[in-house]
Amino acid sequence: MRKRATAKQVANAAGVSKWTVIRAFTEGASITDESKRKVLEAAAALNYTPNLLARSLATKSTGQIAVFVDDFANPQKLPFLETLTEQLQAVGRVAMLININHHFDHVHALLHADQRQVDAIILFGTAFRDETLTDRQLGNGTPPMFVLARDSQIEGVPAVVCDAELALREIVDHLHDKGYRRPGFMSGAPALSTALRRREYFSKFWSEKGISHIAHFAAEKYSFEAGALGIRNYLSSTSKDRIDVLMCENDILALGAMDEIRGKFGLSVPDDIAIVGFDNYELGGSSAYGLTTYEQPLREMVGVIIRMIKNEHDPETVTLPGRLVLRSST
Amino acid sequence: MRKRATAKQVANAAGVSKWTVIRAFTEGASITDESKRKVLEAAAALNYTPNLLARSLATKSTGQIAVFVDDFANPQKLPFLETLTEQLQAVGRVAMLININHHFDHVHALLHADQRQVDAIILFGTAFRDETLTDRQLGNGTPPMFVLARDSQIEGVPAVVCDAELALREIVDHLHDKGYRRPGFMSGAPALSTALRRREYFSKFWSEKGISHIAHFAAEKYSFEAGALGIRNYLSSTSKDRIDVLMCENDILALGAMDEIRGKFGLSVPDDIAIVGFDNYELGGSSAYGLTTYEQPLREMVGVIIRMIKNEHDPETVTLPGRLVLRSST
DNA sequence: TTGTATGCGTTATCAT
DNA sequence: ATGATAACGCATACAA
C-alpha cells in the first residue's frame, strides 16, 4: 500500500530539512542547485508531489473555481463548459461543477462553495435575486462572483455577456430587409429571460421600424420540447395574419419550434414562417435545419472571465460583440 | 471585511472549548443538548460553518470526485453530467470536472486529482492504456477509479456500461426483420470505439444471420461534422449495391450522416438508406430526424457508479440493459 | 460529557 | 541558503 509521500519523508531521504524540500518545489525560492537536485532526485524516487490540500489550507487559495449551472437542456452549455474547463486548467485552476436544482439551490451551493474555500464562483447562465444574498452578507467573506452569459442581477457582481443590443439590432435589420413584417418572439424560463434582454431589444428595434406589435410566446423552459409546445397552440388556433417570422431566445427553442412548424403543421420555413435562434448550436447549422442564428463569442467571453478571476481585469461588466449567422431559415 | 469564523472563535463566544464546537458539528458525537444549543447559537451569530478544507486535510477525505471528460462533441454528455452532478450532490459529494485534452492529458489529470486528494475518479466516456498507469503505480495510493459509459481497458478498474451485446442483438434483429440486408457501420475515434464493442457485436449478429460483409466507415471523432464526412466519400463514389442501412456508433454521428445523406445527396431515409444511432439524444427524436436509436439507462448507470464510490457496491464491472427506440429512420 | 495534546502537510516568518 | 518555530482549521485519541 503506497501512500502519498510527504515533504518530510523526502527530506529524510535527501538528507535535508523538509523546508528545503518545500523550496525545491517553490518557484523562485532561494535554494542551491545542488540541494535542489538532491531533493528532486529523492522526490522522484518516492514519487512525491506536494499535497495541494495542505497547500490550500496554508495559503488560503485553492485554485478551485465553482461553476454554477441550473439548466442542462441547452446543448450549447457543452462547448461553453469545454472552453471554460480548458482555459481554467491552462491557468492552473480547476472547475467544481455545481448543479443548481430543487434539491440544491443557490443558497446551498453558495454555502458549499464558501466552505470549500473556492477562489471564485462563476454563475454560468444563472442568476438570482439580491435578497437571498444580503442574508449571506455577500461581498465580505464569500468568494468573488462572476456571471457568465447572462446579465448580472446582483449589485456589484460583474457579468460577461454577448452584446444583446448589437445582436438584436443586426437581427431585426436583417429580418426587416428580408421583408418580414409580422414578428413573433419566443422566450424561455421567465426568471432567466429578462436577464438576457433579447426580447426587450427585439421589441425596441422593431418599434423603431414602425412595428410595435410583437406576438409573444412563452416557453416553460429552454428545451427542444418546450420550443415545440410554445408555438403549438398558436399554430392550431390561428391561420390568417399569422406571424411571418419567429425569433426564439435560443437555438434549442428555435429548433423545437421549427420542428413543430414544419413537421407537425406542414408549414414551410422560411416561406410561411421564418425562424431565428441564438447561440449557433452546431446542429442548427445542419441542412435539416439551416437555422439563422447569432453566435456568441464564447472563447472571448470565457477569456475575460478568467482574467477577472486572475485579477488581470477589472471586475466590471463586459459586453462583447457576437456574429450574425445567416442560413436558410430566414 | 468579514472573514470566515473558526471553531475557536465560536468556542470563545459560547464559553466552551473549541473541541466542543467541533462536536456540535459532528454527527453522533457525545455532547449535551445544552452545550450543543449554546454552540449552535453562537455559530449562527458568527455565521460559522466548518471549513471543509481543513476537515479534508484531517480526515483524508475530500468528498470531491474527479470526472474526466475528453470529448465534448457529443451532446448526450450533458444529461449525463446533469444526472451525475445531481446524484453526487445528493450524497454529499461534488464533481471536479476535468477536461482531458492535448494540453492536459490523462497523466496530468491523474496527478492533479491525486494531489487534490479526490475520493474517486470517474473516467466518463474515457479510457486509456494500461501502460500509462503502471508508471503511476496505480491502485496503491491513487484514488479508486471507475469507468462510466465505456468498457474499462484497465485491469482492476470496473466499468458501468450499457449492455452492448443485448443492444446490438435487438438492433440487428430489428433491422433484419425490416428486410435490410446490406448493413454498414460507422465508428468514431478509434481509441474509444473498441471500448464500446458496438461494431464487434453488430458484425457478430449479422454474421449469425448469414451476412458477413459489413461496410465500415471510420469517422475521425464523435461529432456531427465527422458523421457527415464519414459517409460523404462513399456516397459520391458508390451508386449501385449501396448499403441499405447504416448503424452509427452514436446519435451525433448518425445525425451528421443522415444530414449528409438527405441534405447533400438527396437520398431518402429510410427508403434509400436507413439509419440507426445510439444514445437517444433528444434532437434525434425530432420529426426532422426521427432517428431510431438505443437508449442507455443513464440514471441507473450513474446510480451504480455512485454506490461503488460509497462502497455500497462491489467494484466490479456492471452491465445494464438499455431500450430500443424505434422511429421513422428505419 | 468535556478538555488537552497531537497530528494532517503545507506555507510564512524569523533566526542563523 | 538553510533550519527552526508557528500557523492554517479541524479531527483523533486520550485523560479527566
XYZ file of C-alpha atoms (C1' of nucleotides) in Angstrom:
692
model
C 0.000 0.000 0.000
C 1.846 3.041 -1.252
C 0.688 6.210 0.421
C 1.485 9.675 -0.796
C 4.948 10.650 0.303
C 5.295 13.835 2.334
C 7.890 16.545 2.269
C 9.318 15.208 5.499
C 9.958 11.773 4.026
C 11.661 13.289 1.037
C 13.724 15.423 3.385
C 14.941 12.346 5.229
C 15.801 10.576 2.018
C 17.658 13.590 0.676
C 19.371 14.412 3.940
C 17.974 17.926 4.194
C 15.228 19.596 6.182
C 11.646 19.450 4.982
C 11.686 23.191 4.336
C 14.395 22.718 1.782
C 12.154 20.221 0.092
C 9.370 22.768 0.002
C 11.745 25.290 -1.524
C 12.717 22.881 -4.243
C 9.063 22.853 -5.230
C 8.517 26.586 -4.896
C 9.060 28.760 -7.933
C 11.797 31.291 -7.292
C 12.736 30.162 -3.802
C 16.316 30.597 -2.703
C 17.979 27.234 -2.857
C 21.276 25.862 -4.197
C 21.217 23.975 -7.440
C 22.909 21.174 -5.594
C 20.252 20.947 -2.895
C 17.502 21.213 -5.436
C 18.954 18.365 -7.430
C 19.230 16.110 -4.408
C 15.677 16.889 -3.385
C 14.188 16.361 -6.807
C 16.019 13.079 -7.067
C 14.690 11.825 -3.779
C 11.254 13.153 -4.638
C 11.218 11.272 -7.909
C 12.266 8.100 -6.161
C 9.488 8.435 -3.629
C 7.007 9.681 -6.232
C 6.478 12.792 -4.181
C 4.333 15.709 -5.259
C 3.075 18.484 -2.998
C -0.281 17.934 -1.383
C -2.469 20.676 -2.772
C -4.972 20.292 0.029
C -2.446 21.187 2.669
C -1.082 23.931 0.481
C -4.539 25.397 0.088
C -5.105 25.374 3.807
C -1.923 27.282 4.384
C -2.194 29.719 1.510
C -5.953 30.197 1.650
C -6.106 29.723 -2.070
C -7.431 26.519 -3.529
C -7.271 27.103 -7.249
C -10.782 25.745 -7.421
C -13.491 27.664 -9.226
C -17.108 26.785 -8.565
C -19.269 26.793 -11.678
C -22.993 27.004 -11.023
C -25.264 25.616 -13.701
C -29.017 25.322 -13.382
C -30.113 24.322 -16.862
C -28.686 21.390 -18.732
C -31.271 21.397 -21.519
C -29.384 23.747 -23.786
C -26.704 21.762 -25.648
C -24.755 24.967 -26.104
C -23.717 24.587 -22.483
C -21.351 21.841 -23.533
C -18.948 23.827 -25.729
C -19.033 26.540 -23.102
C -18.058 24.048 -20.417
C -15.365 22.679 -22.659
C -13.821 26.076 -23.204
C -14.234 27.040 -19.595
C -12.552 23.959 -18.187
C -9.807 24.108 -20.773
C -8.969 27.720 -20.099
C -9.228 27.297 -16.338
C -6.832 24.379 -16.437
C -4.477 26.341 -18.642
C -4.028 28.842 -15.813
C -3.707 26.247 -13.075
C -7.304 26.330 -11.899
C -9.906 23.626 -11.909
C -13.687 23.706 -12.152
C -16.030 22.434 -9.481
C -19.254 21.813 -11.357
C -22.282 22.520 -9.201
C -25.754 21.599 -10.341
C -28.326 24.052 -9.044
C -31.709 22.375 -8.744
C -34.658 21.931 -6.430
C -32.669 19.848 -4.013
C -29.612 22.029 -4.098
C -30.415 25.679 -4.549
C -28.254 28.764 -4.858
C -28.017 29.281 -1.122
C -26.867 25.718 -0.538
C -24.409 25.994 -3.363
C -23.063 29.288 -2.157
C -22.552 27.933 1.325
C -20.907 24.855 -0.045
C -18.549 26.784 -2.284
C -17.661 29.005 0.618
C -16.966 26.063 2.901
C -14.689 24.608 0.293
C -12.864 27.893 0.047
C -13.138 28.173 -3.707
C -11.265 31.098 -5.212
C -14.243 32.287 -7.217
C -17.748 31.416 -8.287
C -18.973 31.558 -11.852
C -22.720 31.807 -12.287
C -22.953 30.250 -15.686
C -26.287 31.121 -17.248
C -27.688 31.555 -13.795
C -28.566 34.418 -11.566
C -30.761 35.082 -8.612
C -32.222 37.931 -6.711
C -30.368 40.204 -4.411
C -32.423 39.291 -1.353
C -31.046 35.799 -0.984
C -27.620 37.320 -0.987
C -27.863 40.032 1.583
C -28.642 37.304 4.086
C -25.290 35.862 3.404
C -23.505 39.163 3.733
C -22.181 38.695 0.292
C -19.087 40.510 -0.779
C -17.352 40.202 2.523
C -16.079 36.767 3.237
C -17.524 34.870 0.322
C -15.544 34.262 -2.829
C -15.829 36.762 -5.693
C -18.643 36.010 -8.083
C -18.990 36.468 -11.820
C -21.929 35.934 -14.116
C -21.280 34.294 -17.458
C -23.648 34.545 -20.413
C -26.389 36.353 -18.515
C -26.839 39.833 -17.241
C -25.991 40.141 -13.600
C -28.921 40.962 -11.393
C -26.767 41.437 -8.382
C -25.288 44.715 -7.361
C -21.515 44.602 -7.534
C -21.342 41.280 -9.336
C -19.966 41.736 -12.844
C -21.158 39.843 -15.877
C -19.606 38.855 -19.170
C -22.178 38.771 -21.904
C -22.712 38.887 -25.601
C -23.927 42.323 -26.647
C -27.696 41.887 -26.862
C -28.374 45.348 -28.179
C -25.987 44.963 -31.073
C -27.154 41.423 -31.748
C -30.825 42.258 -31.872
C -30.229 45.328 -33.952
C -28.450 43.235 -36.562
C -31.104 40.563 -36.425
C -34.030 42.937 -36.756
C -32.309 44.847 -39.550
C -31.782 41.601 -41.386
C -35.375 40.482 -40.941
C -36.731 43.824 -41.989
C -34.545 43.865 -45.082
C -35.841 40.438 -45.978
C -39.329 41.853 -45.923
C -40.739 40.292 -42.810
C -43.298 42.481 -41.085
C -45.195 40.342 -38.580
C -42.633 39.312 -35.982
C -43.107 36.980 -33.053
C -40.808 36.306 -30.133
C -40.497 33.197 -28.016
C -38.956 33.488 -24.591
C -37.913 30.722 -22.221
C -37.929 30.465 -18.449
C -39.201 33.838 -17.195
C -36.633 34.151 -14.432
C -33.774 33.917 -16.878
C -35.366 35.549 -19.845
C -35.297 39.091 -18.539
C -31.596 38.787 -17.827
C -30.957 38.155 -21.496
C -32.716 41.315 -22.638
C -33.213 39.813 -26.051
C -36.953 40.332 -26.113
C -36.544 43.872 -24.918
C -34.259 44.859 -27.778
C -36.218 42.837 -30.283
C -39.259 44.960 -29.495
C -37.301 48.154 -29.415
C -35.778 47.788 -32.862
C -38.991 46.648 -34.493
C -40.679 49.571 -32.926
C -38.094 51.896 -34.446
C -39.172 50.494 -37.778
C -42.760 51.317 -37.078
C -43.846 47.891 -35.980
C -44.994 47.927 -32.418
C -46.926 44.698 -32.145
C -44.825 41.659 -31.388
C -46.616 38.373 -30.836
C -45.200 36.798 -27.727
C -44.824 33.128 -26.930
C -43.676 31.913 -23.563
C -41.932 28.572 -23.372
C -41.751 26.954 -19.973
C -38.050 26.444 -20.115
C -35.187 26.267 -22.581
C -35.571 22.932 -24.283
C -36.454 21.437 -27.622
C -39.758 20.121 -26.329
C -40.669 23.448 -24.759
C -39.943 25.206 -28.021
C -42.361 22.947 -29.839
C -45.023 23.356 -27.198
C -44.566 27.095 -27.156
C -45.833 27.519 -30.679
C -48.287 24.620 -30.989
C -51.347 26.285 -29.575
C -50.837 29.368 -31.675
C -50.473 27.415 -34.879
C -53.619 25.381 -34.334
C -55.754 28.336 -33.352
C -54.506 30.925 -35.833
C -54.498 30.597 -39.567
C -54.693 34.056 -41.060
C -52.436 37.014 -40.444
C -50.008 34.732 -38.747
C -46.558 35.881 -37.820
C -44.151 35.650 -40.712
C -41.036 35.377 -38.610
C -40.325 33.916 -35.199
C -37.314 34.838 -33.142
C -36.538 32.401 -30.362
C -34.472 33.236 -27.343
C -32.029 30.472 -28.125
C -31.334 27.796 -30.707
C -32.776 24.858 -28.872
C -36.127 26.615 -28.594
C -35.880 27.582 -32.243
C -35.197 24.027 -33.335
C -38.150 22.782 -31.322
C -40.388 25.442 -32.815
C -39.149 24.769 -36.332
C -39.724 21.084 -35.906
C -43.285 21.765 -34.842
C -43.956 24.250 -37.618
C -42.690 22.004 -40.374
C -43.103 18.516 -39.016
C -46.418 18.757 -37.262
C -48.148 21.542 -39.145
C -46.631 21.020 -42.554
C -45.756 24.662 -42.941
C -42.704 25.869 -44.756
C -39.700 27.594 -43.276
C -38.996 30.329 -44.188
C -41.851 30.775 -46.676
C -44.683 30.505 -44.179
C -42.742 31.382 -41.105
C -39.075 32.297 -40.919
C -37.082 31.434 -37.823
C -34.151 32.898 -35.958
C -32.364 31.427 -32.980
C -29.470 32.456 -30.773
C -26.214 30.653 -29.888
C -25.166 28.995 -33.135
C -25.521 25.486 -31.831
C -23.845 23.093 -34.226
C -26.946 21.128 -35.163
C -28.780 24.289 -36.101
C -26.331 24.563 -38.961
C -27.246 21.168 -40.376
C -29.010 21.131 -43.712
C -32.025 19.661 -41.940
C -32.487 22.943 -40.100
C -30.344 25.644 -41.614
C -31.136 27.913 -38.732
C -30.250 31.580 -38.920
C -28.794 32.481 -35.580
C -26.400 34.668 -33.664
C -23.109 33.366 -32.411
C -21.794 34.328 -29.016
C -18.023 34.892 -28.783
C -17.637 32.027 -26.380
C -13.860 31.854 -26.190
C -13.510 35.562 -25.681
C -16.212 35.602 -23.028
C -14.545 32.838 -21.095
C -11.212 34.554 -21.544
C -12.470 37.724 -19.929
C -13.985 35.856 -17.001
C -10.683 34.125 -16.411
C -8.766 37.354 -16.464
C -11.162 38.742 -13.919
C -10.559 35.716 -11.740
C -6.833 36.268 -12.035
C -7.304 39.915 -11.171
C -5.918 40.912 -14.512
C -9.146 42.604 -15.454
C -11.332 44.984 -13.501
C -14.425 43.296 -12.145
C -16.777 45.278 -14.332
C -19.471 44.008 -16.623
C -18.121 43.368 -20.097
C -20.197 43.217 -23.239
C -18.719 41.532 -26.282
C -19.970 41.591 -29.860
C -21.159 38.391 -31.490
C -21.753 37.447 -35.087
C -24.905 37.072 -37.158
C -25.001 33.709 -38.929
C -27.310 33.705 -41.922
C -28.819 30.462 -43.138
C -31.855 29.219 -44.958
C -34.404 29.616 -42.173
C -34.717 33.295 -42.992
C -14.343 42.671 5.997
C -15.986 39.614 7.463
C -13.740 36.583 7.429
C -14.885 33.054 7.958
C -15.280 32.388 11.661
C -13.315 29.475 13.126
C -14.273 26.926 15.723
C -12.102 28.700 18.243
C -13.976 31.979 17.852
C -17.277 30.224 18.274
C -15.880 28.494 21.340
C -14.985 31.794 22.925
C -18.384 33.250 22.164
C -20.154 30.187 23.564
C -17.888 29.814 26.560
C -16.750 26.300 25.746
C -13.643 24.746 24.271
C -13.195 24.548 20.535
C -13.477 20.767 20.642
C -16.989 21.092 21.945
C -17.746 23.254 18.965
C -16.419 20.562 16.669
C -18.616 18.018 18.404
C -21.676 20.140 17.873
C -20.989 19.879 14.166
C -20.139 16.196 14.175
C -22.937 13.747 13.567
C -23.399 11.443 16.556
C -20.744 12.993 18.785
C -21.286 12.866 22.509
C -22.387 16.293 23.633
C -25.088 17.678 25.896
C -28.143 19.185 24.293
C -27.435 22.263 26.334
C -23.882 22.642 25.069
C -24.948 21.955 21.550
C -27.621 24.609 21.744
C -25.196 27.201 23.047
C -22.688 26.350 20.370
C -25.175 26.426 17.534
C -26.469 29.748 18.758
C -23.028 31.292 18.839
C -22.224 29.702 15.496
C -25.317 31.195 13.919
C -24.439 34.596 15.303
C -20.948 34.398 13.878
C -22.122 32.768 10.669
C -19.828 29.872 11.346
C -19.680 26.733 9.269
C -16.898 24.170 9.354
C -14.061 24.694 6.913
C -14.226 21.684 4.650
C -10.684 22.212 3.512
C -9.259 21.782 6.978
C -11.635 18.925 7.612
C -10.467 17.181 4.474
C -6.851 17.555 5.449
C -7.520 15.963 8.791
C -9.853 13.204 7.646
C -8.120 12.478 4.348
C -11.468 12.525 2.650
C -12.461 15.460 0.498
C -15.863 14.480 -0.830
C -14.626 15.554 -4.221
C -14.961 13.275 -7.208
C -12.878 13.985 -10.292
C -14.759 13.499 -13.538
C -12.552 13.091 -16.584
C -14.099 14.035 -19.907
C -12.204 14.096 -23.187
C -14.932 14.645 -25.743
C -17.424 17.444 -25.566
C -18.824 16.979 -29.057
C -21.499 14.515 -28.072
C -24.468 16.448 -26.664
C -25.503 13.372 -24.754
C -22.716 14.204 -22.334
C -24.872 16.973 -20.950
C -27.748 14.935 -19.497
C -25.149 12.539 -18.163
C -23.332 15.353 -16.424
C -26.606 16.658 -15.083
C -27.531 13.325 -13.557
C -24.036 12.732 -12.308
C -23.692 16.064 -10.521
C -27.185 15.820 -9.129
C -26.687 12.365 -7.696
C -23.226 13.173 -6.390
C -24.528 16.220 -4.587
C -27.401 14.192 -3.181
C -24.874 12.057 -1.317
C -22.721 14.924 -0.158
C -20.121 14.732 -2.884
C -19.199 17.233 -5.531
C -17.799 16.883 -9.028
C -14.474 18.274 -10.163
C -14.805 18.481 -13.919
C -11.530 17.788 -15.668
C -11.116 18.347 -19.370
C -8.691 15.873 -20.875
C -7.083 17.343 -23.991
C -3.778 17.814 -25.714
C -2.581 20.293 -23.147
C -3.829 18.323 -20.178
C -3.627 14.595 -20.712
C -4.622 11.645 -18.567
C -1.334 11.533 -16.739
C -1.534 15.210 -15.847
C -5.121 14.810 -14.775
C -4.380 11.769 -12.704
C -1.556 13.508 -10.939
C -3.702 16.543 -10.365
C -6.610 14.555 -8.974
C -4.219 12.724 -6.715
C -2.645 15.930 -5.481
C -6.062 17.258 -4.652
C -6.837 14.110 -2.761
C -10.099 13.401 -4.530
C -12.046 10.460 -3.161
C -12.519 8.868 -6.552
C -12.045 9.368 -10.254
C -14.719 8.766 -12.833
C -13.489 8.222 -16.360
C -16.570 9.391 -18.170
C -16.500 8.108 -21.705
C -12.738 7.947 -21.494
C -10.170 5.277 -21.035
C -6.527 4.808 -21.713
C -3.967 2.119 -21.915
C -2.578 0.241 -19.020
C 0.992 1.306 -19.670
C 0.487 4.902 -18.666
C -0.884 3.636 -15.419
C 1.735 1.231 -14.271
C 4.127 4.151 -14.233
C 1.994 5.756 -11.649
C 1.769 2.630 -9.540
C -1.951 2.813 -9.838
C -4.131 1.058 -7.347
C -1.909 1.811 -4.410
C -2.010 5.368 -3.315
C -4.138 6.861 -6.052
C -7.883 7.287 -5.671
C -10.160 4.477 -6.838
C -11.167 4.777 -10.475
C -14.350 3.905 -12.295
C -15.204 3.984 -15.971
C -18.599 5.300 -16.967
C -20.221 4.559 -20.316
C -17.213 2.779 -21.764
C -15.629 -0.572 -21.244
C -12.699 -0.434 -18.931
C -9.396 -1.214 -20.565
C -7.576 -1.213 -17.309
C -7.063 -4.265 -15.179
C -8.852 -3.883 -11.874
C -10.782 -0.770 -12.827
C -14.503 -1.520 -13.022
C -16.853 -0.030 -15.587
C -20.550 0.694 -15.677
C -21.911 0.301 -19.166
C -24.986 -0.250 -21.197
C -25.156 -3.867 -22.365
C -23.737 -3.703 -25.886
C -24.371 -7.336 -26.674
C -28.057 -7.092 -25.813
C -28.381 -3.748 -27.543
C -26.833 -4.825 -30.797
C -28.744 -8.072 -30.811
C -32.006 -6.145 -30.584
C -30.919 -3.667 -33.191
C -29.751 -6.253 -35.692
C -32.881 -8.347 -35.147
C -34.982 -5.306 -35.823
C -33.090 -4.368 -38.971
C -33.198 -7.892 -40.268
C -36.918 -8.124 -39.638
C -37.403 -4.923 -41.565
C -35.713 -6.544 -44.522
C -32.404 -4.746 -44.603
C -29.589 -6.910 -45.899
C -26.676 -4.641 -46.764
C -25.527 -3.159 -43.467
C -22.865 -0.560 -42.883
C -21.299 0.591 -39.651
C -19.761 3.923 -38.805
C -17.352 4.109 -35.903
C -15.877 7.177 -34.267
C -12.498 7.844 -32.718
C -10.586 4.562 -32.957
C -9.199 4.704 -29.433
C -12.661 4.861 -27.938
C -14.514 2.809 -30.453
C -13.143 -0.551 -29.454
C -14.135 0.071 -25.865
C -17.754 0.344 -26.906
C -17.806 -3.035 -28.640
C -20.738 -1.939 -30.729
C -19.118 -2.718 -34.032
C -17.966 -6.083 -32.758
C -21.478 -7.204 -31.844
C -23.012 -5.605 -34.898
C -20.810 -7.827 -37.048
C -21.386 -10.849 -34.888
C -25.165 -10.765 -35.057
C -25.294 -10.033 -38.766
C -22.935 -12.883 -39.274
C -25.278 -15.179 -37.371
C -27.901 -14.240 -39.910
C -25.635 -15.217 -42.734
C -24.402 -11.774 -43.610
C -20.717 -11.484 -43.112
C -19.833 -8.380 -45.070
C -20.289 -5.156 -43.214
C -19.243 -1.951 -44.918
C -17.188 0.052 -42.491
C -16.886 3.807 -42.199
C -14.455 5.445 -39.859
C -15.286 8.897 -38.598
C -12.432 10.903 -37.161
C -14.226 11.629 -33.938
C -17.686 11.752 -32.460
C -19.272 14.839 -33.895
C -21.967 15.907 -36.294
C -19.447 17.112 -38.821
C -17.415 13.922 -38.603
C -20.549 11.873 -39.176
C -21.263 13.764 -42.366
C -17.693 13.453 -43.564
C -17.611 9.785 -42.713
C -20.162 8.889 -45.339
C -19.524 11.578 -47.978
C -16.829 9.850 -49.923
C -18.718 6.590 -50.028
C -21.883 8.223 -51.325
C -20.147 10.081 -54.102
C -18.123 7.115 -55.265
C -20.706 4.353 -54.959
C -24.081 4.277 -56.622
C -25.113 0.673 -57.051
C -25.365 -2.044 -54.421
C -25.059 0.573 -51.781
C -25.676 -0.224 -48.160
C -29.346 -0.144 -47.266
C -28.857 0.569 -43.597
C -26.206 2.443 -41.657
C -25.616 1.957 -37.975
C -23.639 4.735 -36.336
C -21.790 4.362 -33.114
C -23.739 7.189 -31.566
C -26.527 9.614 -32.330
C -24.459 12.610 -33.154
C -22.615 10.671 -35.847
C -25.947 9.331 -37.075
C -27.441 12.794 -37.334
C -24.444 14.050 -39.242
C -24.608 11.096 -41.596
C -28.349 11.477 -42.085
C -27.966 15.129 -42.828
C -25.402 14.326 -45.472
C -27.420 11.501 -47.000
C -30.608 13.525 -47.304
C -29.457 17.093 -47.482
C -26.383 16.824 -49.657
C -27.124 13.731 -51.717
C -30.900 13.976 -51.887
C -31.377 10.377 -50.857
C -34.271 9.208 -48.781
C -34.146 7.863 -45.255
C -35.103 5.096 -44.709
C -36.023 4.191 -48.300
C -32.579 4.537 -49.793
C -30.593 4.139 -46.638
C -31.991 3.505 -43.172
C -30.142 4.839 -40.152
C -29.669 3.780 -36.557
C -27.881 5.667 -33.833
C -27.091 5.096 -30.187
C -27.861 7.196 -27.080
C -31.337 8.560 -27.711
C -30.259 12.156 -27.833
C -33.305 14.391 -27.639
C -32.930 16.025 -31.039
C -32.753 12.656 -32.734
C -36.381 12.261 -31.742
C -37.457 15.393 -33.546
C -39.674 14.961 -36.578
C -36.858 16.416 -38.670
C -34.791 13.329 -37.950
C -36.924 10.607 -36.378
C -33.819 8.623 -35.599
C -34.124 5.032 -34.471
C -31.711 4.595 -31.629
C -30.892 2.804 -28.423
C -31.297 4.457 -25.075
C -28.746 3.972 -22.318
C -30.146 3.702 -18.773
C -28.355 6.833 -17.708
C -29.827 7.270 -14.245
C -29.251 3.674 -13.307
C -25.714 3.728 -14.620
C -24.880 6.794 -12.599
C -26.605 5.269 -9.595
C -24.371 2.214 -9.709
C -21.212 4.296 -10.034
C -22.217 6.293 -7.002
C -22.868 3.202 -4.953
C -19.437 1.955 -5.887
C -17.946 5.219 -4.762
C -19.775 4.908 -1.472
C -18.537 1.345 -1.126
C -22.075 0.096 -1.174
C -21.428 -1.901 -4.303
C -18.571 -4.210 -5.171
C -16.136 -2.604 -7.591
C -16.969 -4.964 -10.406
C -17.968 -4.136 -13.929
C -21.725 -3.773 -14.247
C -23.663 -4.120 -17.460
C -27.151 -2.662 -17.613
C -29.826 -3.204 -20.240
C -30.992 -0.285 -22.363
C -34.005 0.209 -24.565
C -34.510 0.151 -28.320
C -36.287 3.271 -29.536
C -37.944 2.795 -32.899
C -38.616 5.780 -35.122
C -39.001 6.602 -38.767
C -35.354 6.346 -39.812
C -35.709 2.569 -40.059
C -19.503 14.689 28.627
C -15.629 17.747 28.285
C -10.866 19.451 27.916
C -5.904 18.503 26.378
C -2.281 17.118 23.352
C -1.036 15.828 18.935
C -1.285 15.283 14.004
C -2.802 16.275 8.955
C 1.090 18.517 5.121
C 1.875 22.527 3.804
C 3.406 27.840 3.974
C 5.096 32.160 6.304
C 8.284 34.282 9.120
C 12.217 34.641 11.630
C 16.850 33.341 13.051
C 21.186 31.573 11.846
C 20.900 29.383 1.781
C 19.155 26.620 5.415
C 16.942 25.243 9.621
C 13.561 26.182 13.249
C 9.009 27.872 15.110
C 4.387 28.965 14.416
C 0.152 28.806 11.978
C -3.781 27.168 8.714
C -8.659 24.834 10.958
C -10.116 20.743 12.033
C -10.112 15.530 13.826
C -8.449 11.793 16.639
C -7.061 9.693 20.813
C -6.655 10.021 25.363
C -7.227 11.845 30.026
C -10.071 13.885 33.380
